mmCIF file with all atom_site columns, C-alpha atoms in Angstrom:
data_model
loop_
_atom_site.group_PDB
_atom_site.id
_atom_site.type_symbol
_atom_site.label_atom_id
_atom_site.label_alt_id
_atom_site.label_comp_id
_atom_site.label_asym_id
_atom_site.label_entity_id
_atom_site.label_seq_id
_atom_site.pdbx_PDB_ins_code
_atom_site.Cartn_x
_atom_site.Cartn_y
_atom_site.Cartn_z
_atom_site.occupancy
_atom_site.B_iso_or_equiv
_atom_site.pdbx_formal_charge
_atom_site.auth_seq_id
_atom_site.auth_comp_id
_atom_site.auth_asym_id
_atom_site.auth_atom_id
_atom_site.pdbx_PDB_model_num
ATOM 1  C CA . MET A 1 1  ? 41.743 4.554  -22.859 1.00 43.00 ? 167 MET A CA 1
ATOM 2  C CA . GLN A 1 2  ? 45.137 2.833  -22.958 1.00 45.00 ? 168 GLN A CA 1
ATOM 3  C CA . THR A 1 3  ? 47.603 3.794  -20.218 1.00 46.00 ? 169 THR A CA 1
ATOM 4  C CA . THR A 1 4  ? 50.646 2.201  -18.652 1.00 48.00 ? 170 THR A CA 1
ATOM 5  C CA . VAL A 1 5  ? 49.181 2.704  -15.163 1.00 52.00 ? 171 VAL A CA 1
ATOM 6  C CA . PRO A 1 6  ? 45.783 1.177  -14.347 1.00 56.00 ? 172 PRO A CA 1
ATOM 7  C CA . THR A 1 7  ? 43.072 3.826  -14.317 1.00 68.00 ? 173 THR A CA 1
ATOM 8  C CA . SER A 1 8  ? 40.773 3.679  -11.334 1.00 85.00 ? 174 SER A CA 1
ATOM 9  C CA . GLN A 1 9  ? 37.142 2.764  -11.842 1.00 89.00 ? 175 GLN A CA 1
ATOM 10 C CA . ARG A 1 10 ? 36.047 6.221  -10.698 1.00 90.00 ? 176 ARG A CA 1
ATOM 11 C CA . VAL A 1 11 ? 38.166 7.952  -13.352 1.00 90.00 ? 177 VAL A CA 1
ATOM 12 C CA . ARG A 1 12 ? 36.840 5.515  -15.963 1.00 91.00 ? 178 ARG A CA 1
ATOM 13 C CA . ALA A 1 13 ? 33.283 6.380  -14.888 1.00 92.00 ? 179 ALA A CA 1
ATOM 14 C CA . LEU A 1 14 ? 33.993 10.101 -15.318 1.00 94.00 ? 180 LEU A CA 1
ATOM 15 C CA . ILE A 1 15 ? 35.440 9.445  -18.772 1.00 94.00 ? 181 ILE A CA 1
ATOM 16 C CA . THR A 1 16 ? 32.337 7.481  -19.723 1.00 94.00 ? 182 THR A CA 1
ATOM 17 C CA . GLN A 1 17 ? 30.076 10.288 -18.511 1.00 95.00 ? 183 GLN A CA 1
ATOM 18 C CA . ALA A 1 18 ? 32.072 12.861 -20.472 1.00 96.00 ? 184 ALA A CA 1
ATOM 19 C CA . THR A 1 19 ? 32.001 10.845 -23.705 1.00 95.00 ? 185 THR A CA 1
ATOM 20 C CA . GLU A 1 20 ? 29.622 12.158 -26.325 1.00 94.00 ? 186 GLU A CA 1
ATOM 21 C CA . PHE A 1 21 ? 28.256 10.049 -29.160 1.00 90.00 ? 187 PHE A CA 1
ATOM 22 C CA . LYS A 1 22 ? 28.058 11.765 -32.527 1.00 88.00 ? 188 LYS A CA 1
ATOM 23 C CA . GLN A 1 23 ? 26.576 10.864 -35.866 1.00 88.00 ? 189 GLN A CA 1
ATOM 24 C CA . THR A 1 24 ? 26.560 12.378 -39.323 1.00 87.00 ? 190 THR A CA 1
ATOM 25 C CA . SER A 1 25 ? 24.316 11.417 -42.195 1.00 85.00 ? 191 SER A CA 1
ATOM 26 C CA . ASP A 1 26 ? 24.850 11.905 -45.890 1.00 79.00 ? 192 ASP A CA 1
ATOM 27 C CA . ASN A 1 27 ? 21.379 12.527 -47.263 1.00 78.00 ? 193 ASN A CA 1
ATOM 28 C CA . CYS A 1 28 ? 22.523 11.884 -50.838 1.00 83.00 ? 194 CYS A CA 1
ATOM 29 C CA . SER A 1 29 ? 23.984 8.421  -50.269 1.00 81.00 ? 195 SER A CA 1
ATOM 30 C CA . GLY A 1 30 ? 21.866 7.492  -47.253 1.00 77.00 ? 196 GLY A CA 1
ATOM 31 C CA . GLN A 1 31 ? 24.979 6.458  -45.325 1.00 84.00 ? 197 GLN A CA 1
ATOM 32 C CA . SER A 1 32 ? 25.716 7.554  -41.812 1.00 87.00 ? 198 SER A CA 1
ATOM 33 C CA . GLU A 1 33 ? 28.769 7.532  -39.625 1.00 89.00 ? 199 GLU A CA 1
ATOM 34 C CA . SER A 1 34 ? 28.824 7.271  -35.820 1.00 90.00 ? 200 SER A CA 1
ATOM 35 C CA . TRP A 1 35 ? 31.658 7.836  -33.377 1.00 88.00 ? 201 TRP A CA 1
ATOM 36 C CA . SER A 1 36 ? 32.330 8.884  -29.816 1.00 92.00 ? 202 SER A CA 1
ATOM 37 C CA . GLU A 1 37 ? 34.468 11.734 -28.525 1.00 94.00 ? 203 GLU A CA 1
ATOM 38 C CA . LEU A 1 38 ? 35.667 12.603 -25.065 1.00 94.00 ? 204 LEU A CA 1
ATOM 39 C CA . ASN A 1 39 ? 34.511 16.105 -24.181 1.00 95.00 ? 205 ASN A CA 1
ATOM 40 C CA . PHE A 1 40 ? 37.678 17.274 -22.413 1.00 96.00 ? 206 PHE A CA 1
ATOM 41 C CA . ASP A 1 41 ? 36.046 20.390 -20.961 1.00 96.00 ? 207 ASP A CA 1
ATOM 42 C CA . LYS A 1 42 ? 33.218 18.334 -19.462 1.00 96.00 ? 208 LYS A CA 1
ATOM 43 C CA . PHE A 1 43 ? 35.674 15.742 -18.118 1.00 96.00 ? 209 PHE A CA 1
ATOM 44 C CA . ALA A 1 44 ? 37.889 18.416 -16.553 1.00 96.00 ? 210 ALA A CA 1
ATOM 45 C CA . GLN A 1 45 ? 34.904 20.105 -14.893 1.00 97.00 ? 211 GLN A CA 1
ATOM 46 C CA . MET A 1 46 ? 33.578 16.797 -13.552 1.00 96.00 ? 212 MET A CA 1
ATOM 47 C CA . PHE A 1 47 ? 37.046 15.783 -12.317 1.00 95.00 ? 213 PHE A CA 1
ATOM 48 C CA . VAL A 1 48 ? 37.571 19.085 -10.486 1.00 96.00 ? 214 VAL A CA 1
ATOM 49 C CA . ASP A 1 49 ? 34.059 18.909 -8.999  1.00 96.00 ? 215 ASP A CA 1
ATOM 50 C CA . GLU A 1 50 ? 34.774 15.377 -7.783  1.00 94.00 ? 216 GLU A CA 1
ATOM 51 C CA . CYS A 1 51 ? 38.067 16.505 -6.191  1.00 95.00 ? 217 CYS A CA 1
ATOM 52 C CA . VAL A 1 52 ? 36.368 19.430 -4.445  1.00 96.00 ? 218 VAL A CA 1
ATOM 53 C CA . SER A 1 53 ? 33.689 17.080 -3.121  1.00 95.00 ? 219 SER A CA 1
ATOM 54 C CA . VAL A 1 54 ? 36.318 14.668 -1.769  1.00 94.00 ? 220 VAL A CA 1
ATOM 55 C CA . ILE A 1 55 ? 38.157 17.521 -0.045  1.00 94.00 ? 221 ILE A CA 1
ATOM 56 C CA . GLU A 1 56 ? 34.925 18.861 1.477   1.00 94.00 ? 222 GLU A CA 1
ATOM 57 C CA . GLN A 1 57 ? 33.962 15.410 2.795   1.00 93.00 ? 223 GLN A CA 1
ATOM 58 C CA . HIS A 1 58 ? 37.477 14.827 4.141   1.00 93.00 ? 224 HIS A CA 1
ATOM 59 C CA . CYS A 1 59 ? 37.386 18.153 5.994   1.00 93.00 ? 225 CYS A CA 1
ATOM 60 C CA . LEU A 1 60 ? 34.046 17.253 7.581   1.00 93.00 ? 226 LEU A CA 1
ATOM 61 C CA . ARG A 1 61 ? 35.238 13.809 8.767   1.00 91.00 ? 227 ARG A CA 1
ATOM 62 C CA . VAL A 1 62 ? 38.564 14.619 10.361  1.00 89.00 ? 228 VAL A CA 1
ATOM 63 C CA . ASP A 1 63 ? 39.824 16.893 13.091  1.00 90.00 ? 229 ASP A CA 1
ATOM 64 C CA . PRO A 1 64 ? 40.530 20.291 11.478  1.00 87.00 ? 230 PRO A CA 1
ATOM 65 C CA . ARG A 1 65 ? 43.950 20.344 13.151  1.00 89.00 ? 231 ARG A CA 1
ATOM 66 C CA . SER A 1 66 ? 44.958 17.218 11.228  1.00 89.00 ? 232 SER A CA 1
ATOM 67 C CA . ILE A 1 67 ? 44.055 18.590 7.794   1.00 92.00 ? 233 ILE A CA 1
ATOM 68 C CA . ASN A 1 68 ? 47.142 19.313 5.756   1.00 94.00 ? 234 ASN A CA 1
ATOM 69 C CA . CYS A 1 69 ? 48.433 18.800 2.261   1.00 94.00 ? 235 CYS A CA 1
ATOM 70 C CA . GLN A 1 70 ? 49.413 15.195 2.966   1.00 94.00 ? 236 GLN A CA 1
ATOM 71 C CA . SER A 1 71 ? 46.015 14.238 4.401   1.00 93.00 ? 237 SER A CA 1
ATOM 72 C CA . LEU A 1 72 ? 44.293 15.750 1.340   1.00 94.00 ? 238 LEU A CA 1
ATOM 73 C CA . LYS A 1 73 ? 46.613 13.822 -1.000  1.00 94.00 ? 239 LYS A CA 1
ATOM 74 C CA . VAL A 1 74 ? 45.810 10.592 0.821   1.00 93.00 ? 240 VAL A CA 1
ATOM 75 C CA . ALA A 1 75 ? 42.054 11.278 0.671   1.00 93.00 ? 241 ALA A CA 1
ATOM 76 C CA . LEU A 1 76 ? 42.133 12.042 -3.068  1.00 93.00 ? 242 LEU A CA 1
ATOM 77 C CA . ARG A 1 77 ? 44.303 9.038  -3.899  1.00 91.00 ? 243 ARG A CA 1
ATOM 78 C CA . ALA A 1 78 ? 42.065 6.750  -1.852  1.00 91.00 ? 244 ALA A CA 1
ATOM 79 C CA . HIS A 1 79 ? 38.936 8.083  -3.540  1.00 91.00 ? 245 HIS A CA 1
ATOM 80 C CA . PHE A 1 80 ? 40.312 7.588  -7.044  1.00 88.00 ? 246 PHE A CA 1
ATOM 81 C CA . GLY A 1 81 ? 42.005 4.283  -6.215  1.00 86.00 ? 247 GLY A CA 1
ATOM 82 C CA . THR A 1 82 ? 45.486 5.439  -7.149  1.00 82.00 ? 248 THR A CA 1
ATOM 83 C CA . GLN A 1 83 ? 47.374 4.641  -3.953  1.00 70.00 ? 249 GLN A CA 1
#
């Protein structure tokens, strides 16, 4: 995946997990073709699940009075290495 901003290792791992390998075979010629595709639905679900998990863990570790939008942003950015 080519981007102008470095992608964190965690995001790369999710992309790898959501990549499906496909193959077709032509029975007449005996040739086959293989390729990989990113399953966007699977990636999106895994990414959201990961975010929810980070938020849940953050809420368990810190004083509930200090949880706000900014603290959640910091926790998510730290987890995904995008600070």
